[in-house]
CSV table of C-alpha atoms in Angstrom, one decimal:
chain,number,residue,atom,x,y,z
A,1,UNK,CA,7.2,-177.3,-111.9
A,2,UNK,CA,7.9,-178.8,-108.6
A,3,UNK,CA,7.8,-176.4,-105.6
A,4,UNK,CA,8.8,-177.7,-102.2
A,5,UNK,CA,7.8,-175.9,-98.9
A,6,UNK,CA,9.5,-177.9,-95.6
A,7,UNK,CA,7.7,-176.7,-92.5
A,8,UNK,CA,9.3,-176.5,-89.6
A,9,UNK,CA,7.3,-179.5,-88.2
A,10,UNK,CA,5.8,-182.4,-89.9
A,11,UNK,CA,2.3,-181.3,-90.7
A,12,UNK,CA,-0.7,-183.8,-89.4
A,13,UNK,CA,-1.6,-186.5,-92.2
A,14,UNK,CA,-4.5,-185.1,-93.7
A,15,UNK,CA,-7.8,-187.0,-92.0
A,16,UNK,CA,-9.7,-189.5,-94.3
A,17,UNK,CA,-12.8,-191.2,-93.4
A,18,UNK,CA,-12.9,-194.9,-92.7
A,19,UNK,CA,-16.1,-196.7,-93.8
A,20,UNK,CA,-16.3,-199.8,-92.1
A,21,UNK,CA,-19.1,-202.8,-91.7
A,22,UNK,CA,-18.6,-202.8,-88.2
A,23,UNK,CA,-21.4,-201.7,-85.7
A,24,UNK,CA,-21.3,-198.3,-84.2
A,25,UNK,CA,-20.9,-199.3,-80.9
A,26,UNK,CA,-18.2,-201.5,-81.5
A,27,UNK,CA,-14.7,-201.1,-80.1
A,28,UNK,CA,-12.2,-199.5,-82.1
A,29,UNK,CA,-9.1,-201.4,-82.8
A,30,UNK,CA,-5.7,-200.0,-83.6
A,31,UNK,CA,-5.5,-202.4,-86.4
A,32,UNK,CA,-8.3,-200.6,-88.1
A,33,UNK,CA,-6.7,-197.3,-88.5
A,34,UNK,CA,-4.7,-196.3,-91.5
A,35,UNK,CA,-0.8,-196.3,-90.9
A,36,UNK,CA,1.0,-193.0,-90.2
A,37,UNK,CA,4.0,-191.9,-92.2
A,38,UNK,CA,6.8,-191.2,-89.9
A,39,UNK,CA,7.9,-188.9,-92.0
A,40,UNK,CA,5.5,-185.9,-94.1
A,41,UNK,CA,6.8,-183.2,-96.2
A,42,UNK,CA,4.1,-180.7,-97.5
A,43,UNK,CA,4.7,-179.2,-101.2
A,44,UNK,CA,3.2,-178.7,-104.2
A,45,UNK,CA,2.9,-179.9,-107.7
A,46,UNK,CA,2.6,-177.5,-109.7
A,47,UNK,CA,-0.4,-175.0,-107.9
A,48,UNK,CA,-1.7,-178.3,-106.0
A,49,UNK,CA,-0.9,-179.0,-102.7
A,50,UNK,CA,0.0,-182.8,-102.0
A,51,UNK,CA,2.1,-184.8,-99.0
A,52,UNK,CA,5.2,-186.5,-99.7
A,53,UNK,CA,5.0,-189.0,-96.9
A,54,UNK,CA,7.9,-192.0,-95.7
A,55,UNK,CA,6.2,-194.7,-94.0
A,56,UNK,CA,8.4,-197.1,-91.7
A,57,UNK,CA,10.4,-199.6,-93.2
A,58,UNK,CA,10.0,-197.6,-96.4
A,59,UNK,CA,13.3,-196.2,-97.7
A,60,UNK,CA,13.7,-192.5,-99.5
A,61,UNK,CA,13.8,-193.6,-103.1
A,62,UNK,CA,11.1,-196.2,-103.0
A,63,UNK,CA,9.0,-193.2,-101.5
A,64,UNK,CA,9.9,-190.7,-104.1
A,65,UNK,CA,9.2,-193.4,-106.7
A,66,UNK,CA,5.7,-194.0,-105.6
A,67,UNK,CA,5.0,-190.6,-105.1
A,68,UNK,CA,6.7,-189.3,-109.2
A,69,UNK,CA,3.8,-192.3,-110.5
A,70,UNK,CA,1.2,-191.1,-108.7
A,71,UNK,CA,1.4,-187.6,-109.6
A,72,UNK,CA,3.2,-188.2,-113.1
A,73,UNK,CA,5.8,-186.1,-112.6
A,74,UNK,CA,9.1,-186.2,-115.5
A,75,UNK,CA,12.0,-187.7,-114.9
A,76,UNK,CA,13.5,-184.8,-114.4
A,77,UNK,CA,11.2,-183.4,-112.0
A,78,UNK,CA,11.3,-186.5,-110.0
A,79,UNK,CA,15.5,-186.5,-110.1
A,80,UNK,CA,14.7,-182.9,-108.7
A,81,UNK,CA,12.4,-184.2,-105.8
A,82,UNK,CA,14.8,-187.1,-104.5
A,83,UNK,CA,17.8,-184.3,-104.7
A,84,UNK,CA,15.7,-181.6,-102.3
A,85,UNK,CA,14.3,-184.0,-100.1
A,86,UNK,CA,17.8,-185.6,-99.3
A,87,UNK,CA,19.3,-182.0,-98.8
A,88,UNK,CA,16.8,-181.6,-96.4
A,89,UNK,CA,16.7,-184.9,-94.2
A,90,UNK,CA,20.3,-183.9,-94.3
A,91,UNK,CA,19.9,-181.2,-93.1
A,92,UNK,CA,17.4,-182.3,-90.4
A,93,UNK,CA,19.6,-185.1,-89.6
A,94,UNK,CA,23.0,-182.5,-88.7
A,95,UNK,CA,20.9,-180.1,-86.9
A,96,UNK,CA,20.0,-183.1,-84.8
A,97,UNK,CA,23.0,-184.1,-83.9
A,98,UNK,CA,24.8,-180.6,-83.3
A,99,UNK,CA,21.8,-180.5,-80.5
A,100,UNK,CA,22.9,-183.9,-79.4
A,101,UNK,CA,26.8,-182.7,-79.2
A,102,UNK,CA,26.0,-179.4,-77.7
A,103,UNK,CA,23.7,-181.1,-75.0
A,104,UNK,CA,26.8,-183.4,-74.1
A,105,UNK,CA,28.9,-180.8,-74.0
A,106,UNK,CA,26.7,-178.8,-71.6
A,107,UNK,CA,27.5,-180.5,-68.6
A,108,UNK,CA,31.4,-182.0,-68.8
A,109,UNK,CA,32.6,-184.6,-66.5
A,110,UNK,CA,34.8,-183.7,-63.9
A,111,UNK,CA,35.6,-186.6,-61.6
A,112,UNK,CA,35.2,-190.2,-61.3
A,113,UNK,CA,35.7,-191.5,-58.1
A,114,UNK,CA,36.1,-194.9,-57.5
A,115,UNK,CA,33.6,-196.5,-54.6
A,116,UNK,CA,34.4,-199.8,-53.2
A,117,UNK,CA,30.9,-201.6,-51.8
A,118,UNK,CA,30.6,-203.4,-49.3
A,119,UNK,CA,30.0,-206.1,-51.4
A,120,UNK,CA,33.8,-205.6,-52.5
A,121,UNK,CA,32.6,-204.4,-56.2
A,122,UNK,CA,34.2,-201.5,-57.4
A,123,UNK,CA,31.3,-198.3,-58.8
A,124,UNK,CA,32.2,-195.5,-60.2
A,125,UNK,CA,30.5,-192.1,-59.1
A,126,UNK,CA,30.5,-189.7,-61.8
A,127,UNK,CA,30.2,-185.7,-60.9
A,128,UNK,CA,29.8,-183.5,-63.6
A,129,UNK,CA,30.1,-179.8,-64.0
A,130,UNK,CA,27.2,-178.1,-61.9
A,131,UNK,CA,26.5,-181.1,-59.9
A,132,UNK,CA,25.9,-180.5,-56.5
A,133,UNK,CA,27.8,-183.0,-54.6
A,134,UNK,CA,25.9,-183.8,-51.5
A,135,UNK,CA,22.7,-184.1,-54.0
A,136,UNK,CA,25.2,-186.7,-56.2
A,137,UNK,CA,26.6,-188.5,-53.1
A,138,UNK,CA,22.9,-189.0,-52.3
A,139,UNK,CA,21.6,-190.4,-55.1
A,140,UNK,CA,24.2,-192.9,-55.7
A,141,UNK,CA,23.2,-194.0,-51.9
A,142,UNK,CA,19.8,-195.0,-53.0
A,143,UNK,CA,20.9,-196.5,-56.4
A,144,UNK,CA,23.4,-198.8,-54.7
A,145,UNK,CA,21.0,-199.5,-51.5
A,146,UNK,CA,23.1,-197.7,-49.2
A,147,UNK,CA,21.4,-197.0,-45.8
A,148,UNK,CA,21.1,-193.0,-45.7
A,149,UNK,CA,22.7,-192.9,-42.3
A,150,UNK,CA,26.0,-193.7,-43.8
A,151,UNK,CA,25.2,-191.0,-46.5
A,152,UNK,CA,27.5,-188.3,-43.9
A,153,UNK,CA,30.5,-190.9,-44.1
A,154,UNK,CA,30.5,-191.3,-48.1
A,155,UNK,CA,29.8,-187.5,-48.4
A,156,UNK,CA,33.7,-187.5,-46.7
A,157,UNK,CA,35.0,-189.9,-48.3
A,158,UNK,CA,33.7,-188.7,-51.5
A,159,UNK,CA,35.0,-185.2,-51.2
A,160,UNK,CA,38.7,-186.0,-49.4
A,161,UNK,CA,39.1,-188.6,-53.3
A,162,UNK,CA,38.0,-185.2,-55.0
A,163,UNK,CA,40.0,-183.1,-52.7
A,164,UNK,CA,43.0,-185.6,-53.6
A,165,UNK,CA,42.9,-185.2,-56.9
A,166,UNK,CA,42.9,-181.3,-56.7
A,167,UNK,CA,39.7,-180.0,-56.8
A,168,UNK,CA,37.5,-178.2,-53.9
A,169,UNK,CA,34.3,-180.0,-53.1
A,170,UNK,CA,32.5,-176.4,-53.1
A,171,UNK,CA,32.6,-175.7,-56.8
A,172,UNK,CA,29.8,-178.4,-57.3
A,173,UNK,CA,27.6,-176.2,-57.5
A,174,UNK,CA,26.8,-172.1,-56.5
A,175,UNK,CA,25.3,-173.4,-53.2
A,176,UNK,CA,27.1,-176.5,-52.6
A,177,UNK,CA,26.7,-178.0,-49.4
A,178,UNK,CA,29.7,-178.5,-47.7
A,179,UNK,CA,29.0,-180.3,-44.7
A,180,UNK,CA,25.9,-182.1,-43.5
A,181,UNK,CA,26.2,-183.5,-40.4
A,182,UNK,CA,23.1,-185.3,-38.4
A,183,UNK,CA,22.7,-184.5,-34.9
A,184,UNK,CA,20.4,-185.3,-31.9
A,185,UNK,CA,19.0,-184.0,-28.9
A,186,UNK,CA,16.9,-185.9,-27.1
A,187,UNK,CA,18.0,-189.5,-28.6
A,188,UNK,CA,15.5,-189.7,-31.1
A,189,UNK,CA,14.6,-186.7,-33.3
A,190,UNK,CA,17.3,-186.3,-36.0
A,191,UNK,CA,18.6,-182.7,-37.2
A,192,UNK,CA,20.7,-182.0,-39.5
A,193,UNK,CA,23.4,-179.0,-39.2
A,194,UNK,CA,24.2,-178.0,-42.9
A,195,UNK,CA,27.1,-175.6,-43.8
A,196,UNK,CA,27.3,-174.1,-47.3
A,197,UNK,CA,30.1,-172.5,-49.2
A,198,UNK,CA,30.9,-169.0,-47.4
A,199,UNK,CA,28.8,-170.0,-44.0
A,200,UNK,CA,30.1,-168.6,-40.7
A,201,UNK,CA,29.7,-171.9,-38.0
A,202,UNK,CA,28.7,-169.5,-35.3
A,203,UNK,CA,26.3,-167.8,-37.2
A,204,UNK,CA,24.3,-171.1,-38.4
A,205,UNK,CA,24.6,-172.7,-34.6
A,206,UNK,CA,23.1,-169.7,-33.6
A,207,UNK,CA,20.3,-169.8,-36.3
A,208,UNK,CA,19.6,-173.7,-35.0
A,209,UNK,CA,19.7,-172.9,-31.3
A,210,UNK,CA,16.9,-169.9,-31.7
A,211,UNK,CA,14.7,-172.3,-33.6
A,212,UNK,CA,14.6,-175.4,-31.4
A,213,UNK,CA,15.2,-173.1,-28.4
A,214,UNK,CA,18.3,-175.2,-27.2
A,215,UNK,CA,19.7,-174.1,-23.7
A,216,UNK,CA,22.9,-172.3,-24.0
A,217,UNK,CA,25.1,-175.5,-22.2
A,218,UNK,CA,24.0,-177.5,-25.3
A,219,UNK,CA,24.0,-175.1,-27.4
A,220,UNK,CA,28.0,-174.7,-26.5
A,221,UNK,CA,28.4,-178.2,-27.0
A,222,UNK,CA,26.7,-178.5,-30.5
A,223,UNK,CA,29.2,-175.8,-31.8
A,224,UNK,CA,32.5,-177.5,-29.9
A,225,UNK,CA,31.1,-180.7,-31.9
A,226,UNK,CA,30.7,-178.9,-34.9
A,227,UNK,CA,33.7,-176.9,-35.1
A,228,UNK,CA,35.5,-180.0,-34.2
A,229,UNK,CA,33.9,-181.6,-37.3
A,230,UNK,CA,35.1,-178.9,-39.6
A,231,UNK,CA,38.9,-178.7,-38.0
A,232,UNK,CA,39.2,-182.2,-38.4
A,233,UNK,CA,38.2,-182.2,-42.3
A,234,UNK,CA,40.0,-179.5,-43.0
A,235,UNK,CA,43.2,-180.6,-41.9
A,236,UNK,CA,42.7,-183.7,-43.5
A,237,UNK,CA,42.0,-182.2,-46.7
A,238,UNK,CA,45.2,-179.6,-46.1
A,239,UNK,CA,47.3,-183.6,-45.9
A,240,UNK,CA,45.7,-185.2,-48.6
A,241,UNK,CA,46.4,-182.1,-51.0
A,242,UNK,CA,50.1,-182.0,-49.6
A,243,UNK,CA,50.2,-185.9,-50.3
A,244,UNK,CA,49.1,-185.4,-53.7
A,245,UNK,CA,51.3,-182.7,-54.7
A,246,UNK,CA,54.3,-184.2,-53.3
A,247,UNK,CA,53.5,-187.5,-55.5
A,248,UNK,CA,53.3,-185.3,-58.4
A,249,UNK,CA,57.0,-183.8,-57.6
A,250,UNK,CA,55.5,-180.6,-56.5
A,251,UNK,CA,56.6,-178.8,-52.8
A,252,UNK,CA,55.5,-175.6,-51.5
A,253,UNK,CA,57.1,-172.4,-52.3
A,254,UNK,CA,56.7,-171.0,-48.7
A,255,UNK,CA,54.8,-172.4,-46.0
A,256,UNK,CA,53.5,-170.0,-43.1
A,257,UNK,CA,52.0,-170.8,-40.1
A,258,UNK,CA,48.6,-169.6,-39.3
A,259,UNK,CA,47.3,-169.4,-35.7
A,260,UNK,CA,43.8,-170.5,-34.5
A,261,UNK,CA,44.0,-170.7,-30.6
A,262,UNK,CA,46.6,-173.3,-29.6
A,263,UNK,CA,46.5,-174.6,-32.9
A,264,UNK,CA,48.9,-174.0,-35.8
A,265,UNK,CA,47.4,-174.5,-39.2
A,266,UNK,CA,49.9,-174.8,-42.9
A,267,UNK,CA,49.1,-172.3,-45.2
A,268,UNK,CA,51.2,-173.8,-48.0
A,269,UNK,CA,51.6,-171.7,-51.5
A,270,UNK,CA,53.1,-173.2,-54.8
A,271,UNK,CA,54.1,-172.2,-57.6
A,272,UNK,CA,51.5,-170.8,-59.8
A,273,UNK,CA,49.1,-170.1,-57.0
A,274,UNK,CA,47.4,-166.8,-57.2
A,275,UNK,CA,47.6,-165.6,-52.8
A,276,UNK,CA,44.0,-164.1,-53.3
A,277,UNK,CA,42.4,-167.1,-54.3
A,278,UNK,CA,44.7,-169.4,-52.3
A,279,UNK,CA,44.4,-167.3,-49.3
A,280,UNK,CA,39.7,-167.8,-49.7
A,281,UNK,CA,40.3,-171.4,-50.3
A,282,UNK,CA,42.1,-171.7,-46.8
A,283,UNK,CA,39.8,-169.5,-45.1
A,284,UNK,CA,36.6,-171.2,-46.8
A,285,UNK,CA,38.6,-174.9,-45.9
A,286,UNK,CA,39.1,-173.8,-42.1
A,287,UNK,CA,35.9,-172.1,-41.4
A,288,UNK,CA,36.8,-168.5,-41.1
A,289,UNK,CA,34.9,-165.7,-41.7
A,290,UNK,CA,35.5,-163.7,-45.0
A,291,UNK,CA,36.5,-161.2,-43.0
A,292,UNK,CA,40.0,-163.0,-42.3
A,293,UNK,CA,41.1,-162.4,-45.9
A,294,UNK,CA,42.9,-159.4,-46.1
A,295,UNK,CA,44.5,-159.6,-42.9
A,296,UNK,CA,45.9,-163.3,-43.7
A,297,UNK,CA,46.9,-161.8,-46.9
A,298,UNK,CA,48.8,-158.7,-45.2
A,299,UNK,CA,50.5,-161.5,-42.8
A,300,UNK,CA,51.3,-163.8,-45.8
A,301,UNK,CA,52.8,-161.0,-48.0
A,302,UNK,CA,55.1,-160.2,-44.7
A,303,UNK,CA,56.3,-163.4,-44.5
A,304,UNK,CA,57.3,-163.8,-48.1
A,305,UNK,CA,59.0,-160.6,-47.8
A,306,UNK,CA,60.5,-161.7,-44.8
A,307,UNK,CA,62.0,-165.0,-46.2
A,308,UNK,CA,63.0,-163.3,-49.6
A,309,UNK,CA,65.2,-161.1,-47.6
A,310,UNK,CA,68.8,-161.4,-47.1
A,311,UNK,CA,69.6,-163.5,-43.6
A,312,UNK,CA,70.9,-162.1,-40.9
A,313,UNK,CA,74.5,-161.8,-40.7
A,314,UNK,CA,76.2,-164.6,-37.9
A,315,UNK,CA,77.5,-163.0,-34.9
A,316,UNK,CA,78.1,-164.6,-31.6
A,317,UNK,CA,77.1,-163.5,-27.9
A,318,UNK,CA,79.4,-160.4,-28.1
A,319,UNK,CA,78.2,-159.7,-31.1
A,320,UNK,CA,81.1,-160.2,-33.4
A,321,UNK,CA,80.8,-160.9,-37.1
A,322,UNK,CA,81.6,-163.8,-38.4
A,323,UNK,CA,84.2,-164.0,-41.1
A,324,UNK,CA,84.7,-167.5,-41.6
A,325,UNK,CA,82.7,-170.7,-41.6
A,326,UNK,CA,84.1,-174.2,-42.5
A,327,UNK,CA,82.2,-177.6,-42.5
A,328,UNK,CA,84.1,-180.1,-40.2
A,329,UNK,CA,83.7,-184.0,-40.4
A,330,UNK,CA,85.7,-186.5,-38.0
A,331,UNK,CA,87.2,-189.5,-39.1
A,332,UNK,CA,85.5,-192.6,-37.5
A,333,UNK,CA,87.8,-195.2,-37.7
A,334,UNK,CA,91.4,-193.0,-37.1
A,335,UNK,CA,89.5,-190.8,-34.5
A,336,UNK,CA,91.2,-187.8,-36.5
A,337,UNK,CA,89.2,-184.5,-37.4
A,338,UNK,CA,89.0,-183.0,-41.0
A,339,UNK,CA,88.0,-179.7,-41.9
A,340,UNK,CA,86.3,-178.9,-45.4
A,341,UNK,CA,86.3,-175.1,-46.4
A,342,UNK,CA,82.8,-174.0,-47.2
A,343,UNK,CA,84.2,-171.4,-49.5
A,344,UNK,CA,84.3,-171.8,-53.3
A,345,UNK,CA,83.7,-175.6,-53.1
A,346,UNK,CA,87.7,-176.0,-51.5
A,347,UNK,CA,88.6,-177.7,-48.7
A,348,UNK,CA,91.8,-179.1,-46.2
A,349,UNK,CA,91.6,-182.2,-44.9
A,350,UNK,CA,93.1,-183.1,-41.9
A,351,UNK,CA,94.4,-186.7,-43.0
A,352,UNK,CA,94.3,-186.8,-46.8
A,353,UNK,CA,91.0,-189.0,-47.8
A,354,UNK,CA,89.4,-190.6,-44.8
A,355,UNK,CA,87.1,-193.6,-46.0
A,356,UNK,CA,84.3,-192.9,-43.1
A,357,UNK,CA,83.5,-189.9,-41.4
A,358,UNK,CA,81.2,-188.1,-39.2
A,359,UNK,CA,79.9,-184.8,-39.8
A,360,UNK,CA,80.5,-182.3,-36.8
A,361,UNK,CA,79.2,-178.7,-36.2
A,362,UNK,CA,80.7,-176.0,-38.4
A,363,UNK,CA,83.5,-174.3,-36.8
A,364,UNK,CA,83.1,-170.6,-37.3
A,365,UNK,CA,85.9,-167.7,-36.9
A,366,UNK,CA,84.6,-164.3,-35.5
A,367,UNK,CA,86.0,-160.7,-35.6
A,368,UNK,CA,88.7,-160.2,-33.3
A,369,UNK,CA,89.6,-163.9,-32.9
A,370,UNK,CA,92.9,-165.6,-34.0
A,371,UNK,CA,92.5,-168.8,-35.8
A,372,UNK,CA,94.8,-170.4,-32.9
A,373,UNK,CA,91.7,-169.2,-30.4
A,374,UNK,CA,88.8,-170.3,-32.2
A,375,UNK,CA,90.0,-173.8,-33.2
A,376,UNK,CA,90.5,-174.1,-29.5
A,377,UNK,CA,87.7,-173.4,-28.5
A,378,UNK,CA,86.3,-175.8,-31.0
A,379,UNK,CA,88.2,-178.7,-29.7
A,380,UNK,CA,87.3,-177.6,-26.2
A,381,UNK,CA,83.3,-178.0,-27.1
A,382,UNK,CA,82.9,-181.1,-29.4
A,383,UNK,CA,85.7,-183.1,-27.5
A,384,UNK,CA,88.9,-183.1,-29.9
A,385,UNK,CA,92.4,-183.0,-29.0
A,386,UNK,CA,93.9,-179.4,-29.1
A,387,UNK,CA,97.3,-179.9,-29.5
A,388,UNK,CA,96.6,-182.7,-32.6
A,389,UNK,CA,94.0,-181.6,-34.3
A,390,UNK,CA,93.7,-177.8,-33.0
A,391,UNK,CA,96.9,-176.6,-35.5
A,392,UNK,CA,95.2,-178.4,-38.6
A,393,UNK,CA,92.1,-176.7,-37.6
A,394,UNK,CA,93.9,-173.1,-37.1
A,395,UNK,CA,95.8,-173.6,-40.7
A,396,UNK,CA,92.4,-174.2,-42.4
A,397,UNK,CA,90.8,-171.0,-40.5
A,398,UNK,CA,93.7,-168.9,-41.6
A,399,UNK,CA,93.2,-170.3,-45.0
A,400,UNK,CA,89.8,-169.2,-45.1
A,401,UNK,CA,90.2,-165.7,-43.7
A,402,UNK,CA,93.3,-165.4,-46.3
A,403,UNK,CA,90.8,-166.4,-49.2
A,404,UNK,CA,88.2,-163.7,-47.7
A,405,UNK,CA,90.2,-160.9,-47.5
A,406,UNK,CA,91.8,-161.5,-51.2
A,407,UNK,CA,87.9,-161.5,-52.3
A,408,UNK,CA,87.2,-158.2,-50.4
A,409,UNK,CA,90.5,-156.9,-52.0
A,410,UNK,CA,89.7,-158.0,-55.3
A,411,UNK,CA,85.8,-156.7,-55.0
A,412,UNK,CA,87.6,-153.2,-54.1
A,413,UNK,CA,89.5,-152.7,-56.8
A,414,UNK,CA,86.8,-154.2,-59.1
A,415,UNK,CA,84.7,-151.3,-57.4
A,416,UNK,CA,87.2,-148.8,-58.1
A,417,UNK,CA,88.4,-149.5,-61.1
A,418,UNK,CA,84.1,-148.6,-62.2
A,419,UNK,CA,84.1,-145.4,-60.6
A,420,UNK,CA,87.0,-144.4,-62.8
A,421,UNK,CA,85.9,-145.5,-66.1
A,422,UNK,CA,82.3,-143.9,-65.2
A,423,UNK,CA,84.8,-140.4,-64.5
A,424,UNK,CA,86.7,-141.0,-67.8
A,425,UNK,CA,84.2,-138.9,-70.0
A,426,UNK,CA,83.9,-136.5,-67.6
A,427,UNK,CA,87.4,-135.4,-68.0
A,428,UNK,CA,87.2,-135.7,-71.7
A,429,UNK,CA,84.9,-132.8,-72.2
A,430,UNK,CA,86.4,-130.5,-69.9
A,431,UNK,CA,89.9,-130.9,-71.9
A,432,UNK,CA,87.7,-130.4,-74.5
A,433,UNK,CA,86.0,-127.4,-73.2
A,434,UNK,CA,89.4,-125.8,-71.9
A,435,UNK,CA,91.1,-126.2,-75.4
A,436,UNK,CA,88.2,-124.9,-77.1
A,437,UNK,CA,88.4,-121.8,-74.2
A,438,UNK,CA,92.1,-121.8,-75.8
A,439,UNK,CA,91.5,-121.7,-79.3
A,440,UNK,CA,88.9,-118.4,-79.0
A,441,UNK,CA,91.8,-116.4,-76.8
A,442,UNK,CA,93.8,-116.8,-79.5
A,443,UNK,CA,91.6,-116.0,-82.3
A,444,UNK,CA,90.7,-112.9,-80.3
A,445,UNK,CA,94.4,-112.1,-79.6
A,446,UNK,CA,94.7,-112.1,-83.6
A,447,UNK,CA,91.9,-109.9,-84.4
């Protein structure tokens, strides 16, 4: 009976006493040591413990044959030994490959940024999940022999490129550095203003000023310089994102103007955006306090609701409501006007179908105006001949007003018919109740 016992780690080879003729104080040579197996599996042959070993350059079948001869195994026991050892080695191999694949998947490649070196060579900077952006940039600079003082500029360039690919640089690590700005106050000693995700610039500068005991005017200049750096980078990131989205065929659904001092910043919202996430990213990018997120969300929702609401009806300076609005084009060759109806895509042309047209402001007929009055005022305002063009425009306005009145009458008739149809079941029910009451009265009279 052959029993195999595979341990979780290969057992050490049994220590053998080596007898040599060399003097006791002679230095030991590696070639004097016995060869060790690259794999050793402890097992039992019957009740005797034995070690199944595989040496370098030896295949599994040869090792099994040698082990079978040394322990006088029967052909059946030898075949069983080969199958069991092969199965266990396959299991070990699968476990190693699974661990290797799991380690490779643990850090997924997020971005591969091509960077052109001074020599003209293009080298890819690879960013993996969980990487800290500044650390990766510094490591890349060291590998490519880029001077340390060039790292901040390189950092900004990499951040712009990954932002253009639709990512926020702050996602690389929970404590990711967004800005690392070198500053000096005495012309010699360099200090670094480090801004991480969620940092408030004012608070970081206040802390640095206290540690370095800076004067108020120096602190103010430092704050102004850092804010300008942050704002310029944020505007560049906004522009890069808008350009990337436009190249992908995406246009913002809403563009909300956010005031910051004398500056106006565009908060762009695209299809599929989550409002809270978009506002939070905007706040982090432009260096606002996180407390501004609820206020900006409230303002953004108000702007969206206003944009969704129906536009205000057009009125003139006297408050009269516009009832007809028509597009007007001018024949540049024959110097005659043509008016085209805006309603239902229909229109009239003053001179058939002129070859070349110049678009003019629309002509509007307000309540209380006659078509002739509106046409004359329009011609005088736009340098057209009232006697030649005026009657044509007045006729088109009259047709537009008639179409409007017909549409209003049709809508009113449809609404009246709908209301009448909704009252018919009630009349039928009343008639049924009246007939039922008459029947009961007849039965009572008969009784």
